Amino acid sequence: MTVIKKVSFVLATIVVIGCGQKIIKPKAVFSQKDILETRVDSILKLMTLEEKIGQLNQYNGFWEITGPTPKEGQAAKKYADLKNGLVGSMLNVKGVKDVRALQKIAVEETRLGIPLIFGFDVIHGFKTISPIPLAEAASWDLAEIKKSAAIAAEEAASVGLNWTFAPMVDISRDARWGRVMEGAGEDPYLGSQIAIARVQGFQGDDLTARNTILACAKHFAAYGFSESGRDYNTVDVGESTLQNVIFPPFKAAVDAGVRTFMNSFNELNGIPATGNKYLQRDILKDDWKFDGFVVSDWGSINEMIAHGYAKDSKQAAEIAINAGSDMDMESSAYVEYLSALVKEGKVKESTIDDAARRILRVKFELGLFDNPYLYCDENYEKETVGKAAFQEGVLEMAKKSIVLLKNEKELLPLKKSGQKIVVIGALANDKTSPLGSWRIAADDNSAVSLLEGLQNYKGNQLTYVKGADLTEGRTQFIWETKINTTDKSGFAEAMAAAKTADVVIMSLGEHGLQSGEGRSRTDIGLPGVQQELLEEVYKVNPNIVLVLNNGRPLAIPWADAHIPAIVEAWQLGTQSGNAIAQVLYGDYNPSGKLPMTFPRNVGQVPIYYNYKNTGRPVMNEPESVFWSHYIDEKNTPLYPFGYGLSYTQFEYSNMELSQKYFSDDGSIEVSVNVKNTGKYTGKEVVQLYIRDLFASITRPVLELKGFEMIELQPNQTKKVSFIINKKTIEFFTANSKWEAESGDFKVFLGGSSAKTLEADFQYKNN
Ligand code: NOJ
């Protein structure tokens, strides 16, 4: 019997088991969900304990898959496990040829022929790379972000993948943490909206379609709160922060239908997240009713030994499975020890059944039982990877991700002719760095550099001088630690060229691999000699447009004080140079707003807009010492959350509330007029914040609760309205539940968290 026949046989059995003889019209009686559950249960009944454990085992596919069968070492063991039905999923396998080869073994050579799921870190694109997620968040454009995820899904699915380990929905307030590039920034509300957009973009409406893949909300939980911003470090946070700040984007992802979760490397209040029953069972599976599955992070089950939480790999497996971690990524702890642990009574077989059921359920939802080779079409792969529509999509996303931080002397937009423009900085001519971190499948040198983007505009005279490198040696490999260069020998040439220019464009910041996993920094200024280069060039020509490329907020107080135009251009992916050039030349009017606060210096970190007031807030007498402040730096950031300029200007007026008070299920409509008072058509993100003045648990001085992007022609005015209701003011209260408390509130409307207009309202819970 071929394996396809084996699978069909299983399905036929299911129908009998599931529907029974008395049922004449099963569809009318059973919902699709009932039928699916019956099919899952029927398969489970056929499985041995070892086969069920096999479903919980995920291996990295590092060997030459279509080469000779591995004969020794880890690869041989993995290969044997695969043939014996002891593997449920593989990661880092890409390309239809390899996926098909492995799927064939699972489907045609194992006893039950259960298909594998193939996972991959499609974080911001597969081969066609979109902006880093933090940059996309700066667009505040949920439809575009959803589209960007959908592009990534379509391209990834075409190479045989069915699962991305994204979105990362970790809130973080610490720019030192290299992985802020991978998230949506510091705010739980914006983070939740973006989590929803990304989950919907990846998963679409139909998981069985061949242009959708599974999403994975990660890292559950609190990974973004690692002490001192050092990756993998300890996390200690209280319940209010967990519930009100860290959990909301995860909960939003569950509500949006995300089918998988990944736990995290960090410990949370003394218990590693991977072995954390409170997180995975009490919150995720019980409270939030999540019925997909949880995958561990890479090797994080065994890492509980180093944490000092498990004495060996066997105990780590016991702790992790009992805590609700369903799939073991690369620890081999489940496949080695779970069977013995069940026999010893330390793990219930029902616990294994539950984990296996969750994984099988998702495999059914993907349609893999109906067609395990659905994602394995080489022609479709060829037609799809890198296609023109994807290039257009990531270009659009990239333009929208750019944030204009400063624009004096009308330096921007650039004039299109008659100008001598000198471009300085190694990043300007780099075709790899714009891909950022987490671009495993993209080819080096595949991004459009800034220089190439500028070269498309022929009217000006363009000269390029490097000035200085960022780092010594190669910067291409993810596992290399980079050393910033100290070589200033190129300065003189840069200064000589700058002297003659009408405008100098300096492309400075971080290399794409200076942020990301394992890339924490204690100095978040411009790395290497770039700050000196900037100051030297400024001495000979102050007409500088500083284009920043970075994966995290940078502390650039000198630049803010001296440089007339500053453009935050992050790492924008494959179409980076085209996007930046189009913004610099005014073919796209910048509309991005910062999703993370930019500090004045690293000593202010963690710095975020939704801080608590303290008992000693800002004092008006500057000579006073005893208030919550620094004696050597302001409390305020360099650029606040939600901030971003346009080539045009917007004026806010006529803030109105439909009433000053609401109760129970009532609401207030709050509106404002926004006028374009400048010369260009432009987009503005109108932001709504509230403040709960007193509560059973102290509340932040500001909380984002709504936003809307509008487009206005010069002189045009639009009225923008928001509804405030119970949902707007709810939080996790001292009663340990989400509820609205009666009291006094303020509401703010403006173009950033540096609020402009404000009003008061009250809520009364009858
Ligand atoms: C470790 C990272 O923390 C996680 O985000 C990623 O998905 C896995 N490695 C797999 O590459």
Tab-separated table of N, CA, C and O and ligand atoms in Angstrom, residues 91-92 121 123 165 179 182 218-219 223 232 262 265 297-298 329 438 440 517, ligand 1:
chain	number	residue	atom	x	y	z
A	91	LEU	N	12.891	22.566	10.588
A	91	LEU	CA	13.086	23.992	10.305
A	91	LEU	C	14.352	24.200	9.497
A	91	LEU	O	15.227	23.332	9.457
A	92	ASN	N	14.382	25.357	8.869
A	92	ASN	CA	15.532	25.770	8.059
A	92	ASN	C	15.751	24.912	6.816
A	92	ASN	O	16.851	24.872	6.279
A	121	ASP	N	12.375	31.036	9.611
A	121	ASP	CA	12.274	32.414	10.117
A	121	ASP	C	12.042	33.390	8.964
A	121	ASP	O	12.976	34.042	8.486
A	123	ILE	N	11.010	36.473	8.673
A	123	ILE	CA	10.736	37.551	9.641
A	123	ILE	C	10.290	38.823	8.927
A	123	ILE	O	9.371	39.510	9.361
A	165	PHE	N	8.215	31.639	11.786
A	165	PHE	CA	8.360	31.963	13.208
A	165	PHE	C	8.237	33.482	13.355
A	165	PHE	O	9.181	34.184	13.726
A	179	ARG	N	17.197	42.902	19.486
A	179	ARG	CA	16.028	42.342	18.812
A	179	ARG	C	14.858	43.316	18.737
A	179	ARG	O	13.794	42.938	18.233
A	182	GLU	N	13.120	43.503	15.463
A	182	GLU	CA	12.246	42.431	14.998
A	182	GLU	C	10.796	42.610	15.456
A	182	GLU	O	9.921	41.820	15.097
A	218	LYS	N	5.589	35.208	19.001
A	218	LYS	CA	6.734	34.892	19.854
A	218	LYS	C	7.257	36.164	20.486
A	218	LYS	O	6.932	37.248	20.002
A	219	HIS	N	8.017	36.106	21.570
A	219	HIS	CA	8.464	34.950	22.352
A	219	HIS	C	7.717	35.057	23.661
A	219	HIS	O	7.890	36.061	24.366
A	223	TYR	N	10.332	38.462	26.768
A	223	TYR	CA	11.710	38.433	26.245
A	223	TYR	C	12.247	39.858	26.024
A	223	TYR	O	13.445	40.110	26.183
A	232	TYR	N	18.871	37.373	25.973
A	232	TYR	CA	18.700	36.127	26.755
A	232	TYR	C	18.719	36.353	28.269
A	232	TYR	O	18.681	35.397	29.036
A	262	MET	N	5.557	30.610	20.127
A	262	MET	CA	6.893	30.159	20.533
A	262	MET	C	7.156	30.706	21.926
A	262	MET	O	6.847	31.863	22.204
A	265	PHE	N	13.541	32.365	25.551
A	265	PHE	CA	14.776	31.938	26.210
A	265	PHE	C	14.861	32.407	27.660
A	265	PHE	O	15.529	31.777	28.468
A	297	ASP	N	11.669	27.644	22.008
A	297	ASP	CA	12.678	28.318	21.192
A	297	ASP	C	13.846	27.339	21.027
A	297	ASP	O	13.911	26.289	21.665
A	298	TRP	N	14.759	27.697	20.180
A	298	TRP	CA	15.862	26.803	19.770
A	298	TRP	C	16.631	26.294	21.002
A	298	TRP	O	17.295	27.081	21.691
A	329	MET	N	12.034	22.289	19.844
A	329	MET	CA	12.904	22.723	18.742
A	329	MET	C	14.353	22.432	19.114
A	329	MET	O	14.932	23.100	19.976
A	438	TRP	N	18.049	38.842	10.145
A	438	TRP	CA	16.962	37.916	9.826
A	438	TRP	C	16.554	37.999	8.349
A	438	TRP	O	15.425	38.340	8.015
A	440	ILE	N	17.722	35.326	6.218
A	440	ILE	CA	18.520	34.128	5.978
A	440	ILE	C	18.498	33.674	4.522
A	440	ILE	O	19.492	33.216	3.991
A	517	GLU	N	19.341	39.280	16.800
A	517	GLU	CA	19.592	38.364	17.922
A	517	GLU	C	21.067	38.380	18.317
A	517	GLU	O	21.958	38.339	17.470
B	1	NOJ	C1	16.081	31.534	18.048
B	1	NOJ	C2	15.215	32.759	18.030
B	1	NOJ	O1	15.080	33.275	19.329
B	1	NOJ	C3	13.830	32.486	17.448
B	1	NOJ	O2	13.144	33.705	17.359
B	1	NOJ	C4	13.938	31.803	16.128
B	1	NOJ	O3	12.666	31.629	15.559
B	1	NOJ	C5	14.632	30.475	16.351
B	1	NOJ	N1	15.980	30.732	16.862
B	1	NOJ	C6	14.707	29.625	15.088
B	1	NOJ	O4	15.621	30.145	14.223
